[in-house]
């Protein structure tokens, strides 16, 4: 029997992060998924105003802004900016660096991944993904983005929620999960990070175990909380 390649996940970092920073902070996750899934991170297209302690050779980035040069997840932005460029960046990465099987997003990157899932579920061919893992995700409060959540998102999803997350409240992540059809929800006692303790590691592996590389479809996951 021929060797089966690992699943490939396009990884989308959080606000004020970058491809390099996210790669550094997910070393434990990549180790936990070794042989089962490969993470390939990309930079968000928008530069974020940096602080003095942030390296000039790796400036912070974001996927969209709720107001000029800034972002707040709980803000119902009247004029959000930059989302279309980020959707185009994801589509380009999927085409040029693929094939990919799914997405893994963190914080604002997870919010963007959820929007990509919504477009994919509606048949948008720019986003040939099968599933998503969303860590510390949320639904955009901007009225201009309401259309992403008007219909149930029929794509397999794993939602990782931190009970003590002080950046993206657990309630915001739980609310987004309810926009999906039969979401799998994993709770952990920690804050704003990608957890890789034994229970979460097993949850990732169990979820990924439902998919075959390049399959294009998945066994229907059941809803539940781990």
mmCIF file of C-alpha atoms in Angstrom:
data_model
loop_
_atom_site.group_PDB
_atom_site.id
_atom_site.type_symbol
_atom_site.label_atom_id
_atom_site.label_comp_id
_atom_site.label_asym_id
_atom_site.label_seq_id
_atom_site.Cartn_x
_atom_site.Cartn_y
_atom_site.Cartn_z
ATOM 1 C CA UNK A 1 0.000 0.000 0.000
ATOM 2 C CA UNK A 2 1.381 3.404 -0.946
ATOM 3 C CA UNK A 3 2.219 5.815 1.836
ATOM 4 C CA UNK A 4 -0.509 8.384 2.467
ATOM 5 C CA UNK A 5 0.733 11.954 2.734
ATOM 6 C CA UNK A 6 -0.166 14.012 5.809
ATOM 7 C CA UNK A 7 -3.092 16.364 5.576
ATOM 8 C CA UNK A 8 -2.042 19.909 4.660
ATOM 9 C CA UNK A 9 -3.540 22.826 6.554
ATOM 10 C CA UNK A 10 -3.205 26.458 5.536
ATOM 11 C CA UNK A 11 -2.566 28.326 8.803
ATOM 12 C CA UNK A 12 -3.856 31.865 9.367
ATOM 13 C CA UNK A 13 -2.266 33.791 12.234
ATOM 14 C CA UNK A 14 -3.885 36.208 14.643
ATOM 15 C CA UNK A 15 -3.983 39.996 14.599
ATOM 16 C CA UNK A 16 -0.576 41.603 15.284
ATOM 17 C CA UNK A 17 1.175 38.332 14.431
ATOM 18 C CA UNK A 18 2.941 37.155 11.264
ATOM 19 C CA UNK A 19 3.723 33.911 9.486
ATOM 20 C CA UNK A 20 7.055 33.640 11.292
ATOM 21 C CA UNK A 21 5.682 34.474 14.739
ATOM 22 C CA UNK A 22 2.784 32.064 14.359
ATOM 23 C CA UNK A 23 5.105 29.317 13.176
ATOM 24 C CA UNK A 24 7.281 29.862 16.251
ATOM 25 C CA UNK A 25 4.304 29.773 18.601
ATOM 26 C CA UNK A 26 2.810 26.602 17.140
ATOM 27 C CA UNK A 27 5.885 24.406 17.428
ATOM 28 C CA UNK A 28 4.219 22.158 19.995
ATOM 29 C CA UNK A 29 1.151 21.793 17.818
ATOM 30 C CA UNK A 30 3.184 20.908 14.741
ATOM 31 C CA UNK A 31 5.043 18.319 16.800
ATOM 32 C CA UNK A 32 1.762 16.882 18.106
ATOM 33 C CA UNK A 33 0.383 16.558 14.566
ATOM 34 C CA UNK A 34 3.569 15.206 13.011
ATOM 35 C CA UNK A 35 2.780 12.495 10.487
ATOM 36 C CA UNK A 36 -0.922 13.384 10.536
ATOM 37 C CA UNK A 37 -1.006 17.000 9.385
ATOM 38 C CA UNK A 38 1.362 19.668 8.079
ATOM 39 C CA UNK A 39 0.840 23.371 8.820
ATOM 40 C CA UNK A 40 1.770 25.958 6.194
ATOM 41 C CA UNK A 41 1.388 29.520 7.465
ATOM 42 C CA UNK A 42 1.127 32.693 5.396
ATOM 43 C CA UNK A 43 1.405 36.398 6.162
ATOM 44 C CA UNK A 44 -1.672 38.588 6.317
ATOM 45 C CA UNK A 45 -1.469 41.270 3.602
ATOM 46 C CA UNK A 46 -1.906 44.302 5.868
ATOM 47 C CA UNK A 47 0.805 45.853 8.048
ATOM 48 C CA UNK A 48 -0.249 46.938 11.531
ATOM 49 C CA UNK A 49 1.374 49.930 13.271
ATOM 50 C CA UNK A 50 4.185 48.420 15.333
ATOM 51 C CA UNK A 51 5.425 49.232 18.804
ATOM 52 C CA UNK A 52 9.030 49.893 19.818
ATOM 53 C CA UNK A 53 9.582 46.349 21.083
ATOM 54 C CA UNK A 54 8.449 44.700 17.842
ATOM 55 C CA UNK A 55 11.151 43.667 15.379
ATOM 56 C CA UNK A 56 11.326 45.852 12.292
ATOM 57 C CA UNK A 57 12.279 42.867 10.120
ATOM 58 C CA UNK A 58 9.066 41.041 11.048
ATOM 59 C CA UNK A 59 6.346 43.684 11.427
ATOM 60 C CA UNK A 60 2.935 42.723 12.847
ATOM 61 C CA UNK A 61 0.124 42.120 10.393
ATOM 62 C CA UNK A 62 -3.648 41.858 10.271
ATOM 63 C CA UNK A 63 -6.396 40.477 8.050
ATOM 64 C CA UNK A 64 -8.735 43.475 8.255
ATOM 65 C CA UNK A 65 -9.310 46.642 10.292
ATOM 66 C CA UNK A 66 -12.354 47.788 12.209
ATOM 67 C CA UNK A 67 -11.053 51.362 11.990
ATOM 68 C CA UNK A 68 -7.975 52.889 10.337
ATOM 69 C CA UNK A 69 -4.886 50.996 11.479
ATOM 70 C CA UNK A 70 -6.636 49.241 14.359
ATOM 71 C CA UNK A 71 -8.867 46.285 15.132
ATOM 72 C CA UNK A 72 -11.160 45.263 17.965
ATOM 73 C CA UNK A 73 -13.094 41.994 17.753
ATOM 74 C CA UNK A 74 -16.099 43.285 19.691
ATOM 75 C CA UNK A 75 -16.439 46.453 17.601
ATOM 76 C CA UNK A 76 -19.362 46.707 15.179
ATOM 77 C CA UNK A 77 -17.288 48.557 12.607
ATOM 78 C CA UNK A 78 -19.233 50.777 10.243
ATOM 79 C CA UNK A 79 -16.487 50.741 7.623
ATOM 80 C CA UNK A 80 -14.287 47.661 7.992
ATOM 81 C CA UNK A 81 -11.365 47.689 5.576
ATOM 82 C CA UNK A 82 -9.037 45.129 4.055
ATOM 83 C CA UNK A 83 -11.087 41.936 4.074
ATOM 84 C CA UNK A 84 -11.258 41.480 0.312
ATOM 85 C CA UNK A 85 -7.488 41.668 -0.009
ATOM 86 C CA UNK A 86 -7.179 38.975 2.653
ATOM 87 C CA UNK A 87 -9.691 36.685 0.978
ATOM 88 C CA UNK A 88 -7.704 37.098 -2.220
ATOM 89 C CA UNK A 89 -4.471 36.282 -0.352
ATOM 90 C CA UNK A 90 -5.997 33.058 1.002
ATOM 91 C CA UNK A 91 -7.320 32.083 -2.424
ATOM 92 C CA UNK A 92 -3.911 32.747 -3.969
ATOM 93 C CA UNK A 93 -2.125 30.669 -1.342
ATOM 94 C CA UNK A 94 -4.545 27.783 -1.831
ATOM 95 C CA UNK A 95 -3.888 27.859 -5.561
ATOM 96 C CA UNK A 96 -0.145 28.504 -5.615
ATOM 97 C CA UNK A 97 0.983 26.531 -2.570
ATOM 98 C CA UNK A 98 -1.628 23.776 -2.570
ATOM 99 C CA UNK A 99 -3.088 21.312 -2.520
ATOM 100 C CA UNK A 100 -4.516 21.950 0.926
ATOM 101 C CA UNK A 101 -7.103 19.902 2.751
ATOM 102 C CA UNK A 102 -8.232 22.376 5.383
ATOM 103 C CA UNK A 103 -7.629 25.569 7.314
ATOM 104 C CA UNK A 104 -6.308 26.235 10.798
ATOM 105 C CA UNK A 105 -6.933 29.721 12.090
ATOM 106 C CA UNK A 106 -6.174 31.529 15.329
ATOM 107 C CA UNK A 107 -8.056 34.559 16.663
ATOM 108 C CA UNK A 108 -8.600 37.016 13.770
ATOM 109 C CA UNK A 109 -7.180 34.375 11.432
ATOM 110 C CA UNK A 110 -9.824 31.947 12.709
ATOM 111 C CA UNK A 111 -12.524 34.556 12.106
ATOM 112 C CA UNK A 112 -11.252 34.904 8.544
ATOM 113 C CA UNK A 113 -11.173 31.115 8.152
ATOM 114 C CA UNK A 114 -14.828 30.971 9.187
ATOM 115 C CA UNK A 115 -15.681 33.457 6.444
ATOM 116 C CA UNK A 116 -13.772 31.318 3.940
ATOM 117 C CA UNK A 117 -15.790 28.316 5.149
ATOM 118 C CA UNK A 118 -19.015 30.215 4.512
ATOM 119 C CA UNK A 119 -17.948 31.046 0.968
ATOM 120 C CA UNK A 120 -16.791 27.476 0.361
ATOM 121 C CA UNK A 121 -20.103 26.092 1.624
ATOM 122 C CA UNK A 122 -21.865 28.287 -0.956
ATOM 123 C CA UNK A 123 -19.737 26.798 -3.725
ATOM 124 C CA UNK A 124 -17.006 29.418 -4.106
ATOM 125 C CA UNK A 125 -14.388 27.562 -6.155
ATOM 126 C CA UNK A 126 -11.558 29.805 -4.965
ATOM 127 C CA UNK A 127 -11.521 27.930 -1.671
ATOM 128 C CA UNK A 128 -11.225 24.156 -2.249
ATOM 129 C CA UNK A 129 -11.035 23.133 1.419
ATOM 130 C CA UNK A 130 -12.747 20.297 3.259
ATOM 131 C CA UNK A 131 -12.709 21.410 6.914
ATOM 132 C CA UNK A 132 -11.444 23.999 9.389
ATOM 133 C CA UNK A 133 -9.951 24.113 12.872
ATOM 134 C CA UNK A 134 -10.811 27.435 14.502
ATOM 135 C CA UNK A 135 -8.985 28.457 17.692
ATOM 136 C CA UNK A 136 -10.234 31.488 19.665
ATOM 137 C CA UNK A 137 -12.509 32.411 16.775
ATOM 138 C CA UNK A 138 -15.327 34.934 16.619
ATOM 139 C CA UNK A 139 -17.901 36.297 14.207
ATOM 140 C CA UNK A 140 -17.221 39.773 12.863
ATOM 141 C CA UNK A 141 -19.572 42.361 14.350
ATOM 142 C CA UNK A 142 -19.345 44.593 11.271
ATOM 143 C CA UNK A 143 -22.762 44.872 9.569
ATOM 144 C CA UNK A 144 -21.007 44.637 6.190
ATOM 145 C CA UNK A 145 -19.947 41.111 7.157
ATOM 146 C CA UNK A 146 -23.378 39.876 8.272
ATOM 147 C CA UNK A 147 -23.865 37.958 5.029
ATOM 148 C CA UNK A 148 -21.237 35.395 6.064
ATOM 149 C CA UNK A 149 -23.471 34.175 8.896
ATOM 150 C CA UNK A 150 -26.992 34.392 7.465
ATOM 151 C CA UNK A 151 -27.033 30.755 6.396
ATOM 152 C CA UNK A 152 -25.781 27.766 8.401
ATOM 153 C CA UNK A 153 -22.210 26.974 7.337
ATOM 154 C CA UNK A 154 -22.245 23.380 6.170
ATOM 155 C CA UNK A 155 -18.568 22.469 6.459
ATOM 156 C CA UNK A 156 -16.941 20.263 9.129
ATOM 157 C CA UNK A 157 -15.413 22.414 11.858
ATOM 158 C CA UNK A 158 -13.548 22.045 15.135
ATOM 159 C CA UNK A 159 -13.833 25.022 17.490
ATOM 160 C CA UNK A 160 -11.270 25.421 20.292
ATOM 161 C CA UNK A 161 -12.510 27.688 23.075
ATOM 162 C CA UNK A 162 -10.473 29.017 26.029
ATOM 163 C CA UNK A 163 -12.591 29.428 29.153
ATOM 164 C CA UNK A 164 -10.303 32.181 30.499
ATOM 165 C CA UNK A 165 -9.483 33.886 27.196
ATOM 166 C CA UNK A 166 -9.278 37.593 27.992
ATOM 167 C CA UNK A 167 -8.816 38.633 24.338
ATOM 168 C CA UNK A 168 -11.596 36.688 22.618
ATOM 169 C CA UNK A 169 -14.208 35.831 25.229
ATOM 170 C CA UNK A 170 -15.349 32.207 25.244
ATOM 171 C CA UNK A 171 -18.897 33.368 24.532
ATOM 172 C CA UNK A 172 -17.812 34.935 21.220
ATOM 173 C CA UNK A 173 -16.191 31.673 20.095
ATOM 174 C CA UNK A 174 -19.230 29.664 21.179
ATOM 175 C CA UNK A 175 -21.552 31.990 19.266
ATOM 176 C CA UNK A 176 -19.556 31.518 16.065
ATOM 177 C CA UNK A 177 -19.626 27.740 16.490
ATOM 178 C CA UNK A 178 -23.418 27.867 16.384
ATOM 179 C CA UNK A 179 -23.211 29.330 12.860
ATOM 180 C CA UNK A 180 -21.873 25.957 11.671
ATOM 181 C CA UNK A 181 -23.787 22.746 11.043
ATOM 182 C CA UNK A 182 -22.888 20.199 13.727
ATOM 183 C CA UNK A 183 -19.749 21.906 15.037
ATOM 184 C CA UNK A 184 -17.328 20.037 17.268
ATOM 185 C CA UNK A 185 -16.426 22.229 20.252
ATOM 186 C CA UNK A 186 -13.374 21.690 22.456
ATOM 187 C CA UNK A 187 -13.123 23.658 25.713
ATOM 188 C CA UNK A 188 -9.889 24.209 27.608
ATOM 189 C CA UNK A 189 -9.214 26.058 30.872
ATOM 190 C CA UNK A 190 -6.549 28.357 29.403
ATOM 191 C CA UNK A 191 -6.483 31.734 27.729
ATOM 192 C CA UNK A 192 -5.559 33.192 24.348
ATOM 193 C CA UNK A 193 -3.298 30.578 22.788
ATOM 194 C CA UNK A 194 -3.377 27.364 20.777
ATOM 195 C CA UNK A 195 -3.614 24.611 23.423
ATOM 196 C CA UNK A 196 -1.761 21.329 22.957
ATOM 197 C CA UNK A 197 -2.315 19.540 26.281
ATOM 198 C CA UNK A 198 -3.236 15.874 26.053
ATOM 199 C CA UNK A 199 -7.047 16.376 25.817
ATOM 200 C CA UNK A 200 -6.747 18.958 23.037
ATOM 201 C CA UNK A 201 -4.110 16.952 21.175
ATOM 202 C CA UNK A 202 -6.442 13.974 21.135
ATOM 203 C CA UNK A 203 -9.319 16.156 19.972
ATOM 204 C CA UNK A 204 -7.242 17.436 17.040
ATOM 205 C CA UNK A 205 -6.214 13.919 16.074
ATOM 206 C CA UNK A 206 -9.758 12.569 16.386
ATOM 207 C CA UNK A 207 -11.111 15.337 14.191
ATOM 208 C CA UNK A 208 -8.369 15.042 11.579
ATOM 209 C CA UNK A 209 -8.827 11.284 11.553
ATOM 210 C CA UNK A 210 -12.104 11.756 9.711
ATOM 211 C CA UNK A 211 -10.360 13.069 6.620
ATOM 212 C CA UNK A 212 -8.178 11.605 3.907
ATOM 213 C CA UNK A 213 -5.649 13.787 2.053
ATOM 214 C CA UNK A 214 -7.096 15.092 -1.185
ATOM 215 C CA UNK A 215 -10.402 13.364 -0.542
ATOM 216 C CA UNK A 216 -12.504 16.438 -1.070
ATOM 217 C CA UNK A 217 -15.173 15.171 1.263
ATOM 218 C CA UNK A 218 -15.418 13.981 4.825
ATOM 219 C CA UNK A 219 -17.382 11.729 7.080
ATOM 220 C CA UNK A 220 -20.089 13.851 8.635
ATOM 221 C CA UNK A 221 -18.890 14.835 12.123
ATOM 222 C CA UNK A 222 -21.238 14.707 15.032
ATOM 223 C CA UNK A 223 -21.763 17.712 17.233
ATOM 224 C CA UNK A 224 -20.253 17.645 20.689
ATOM 225 C CA UNK A 225 -18.141 19.238 23.330
ATOM 226 C CA UNK A 226 -14.824 17.709 24.371
#
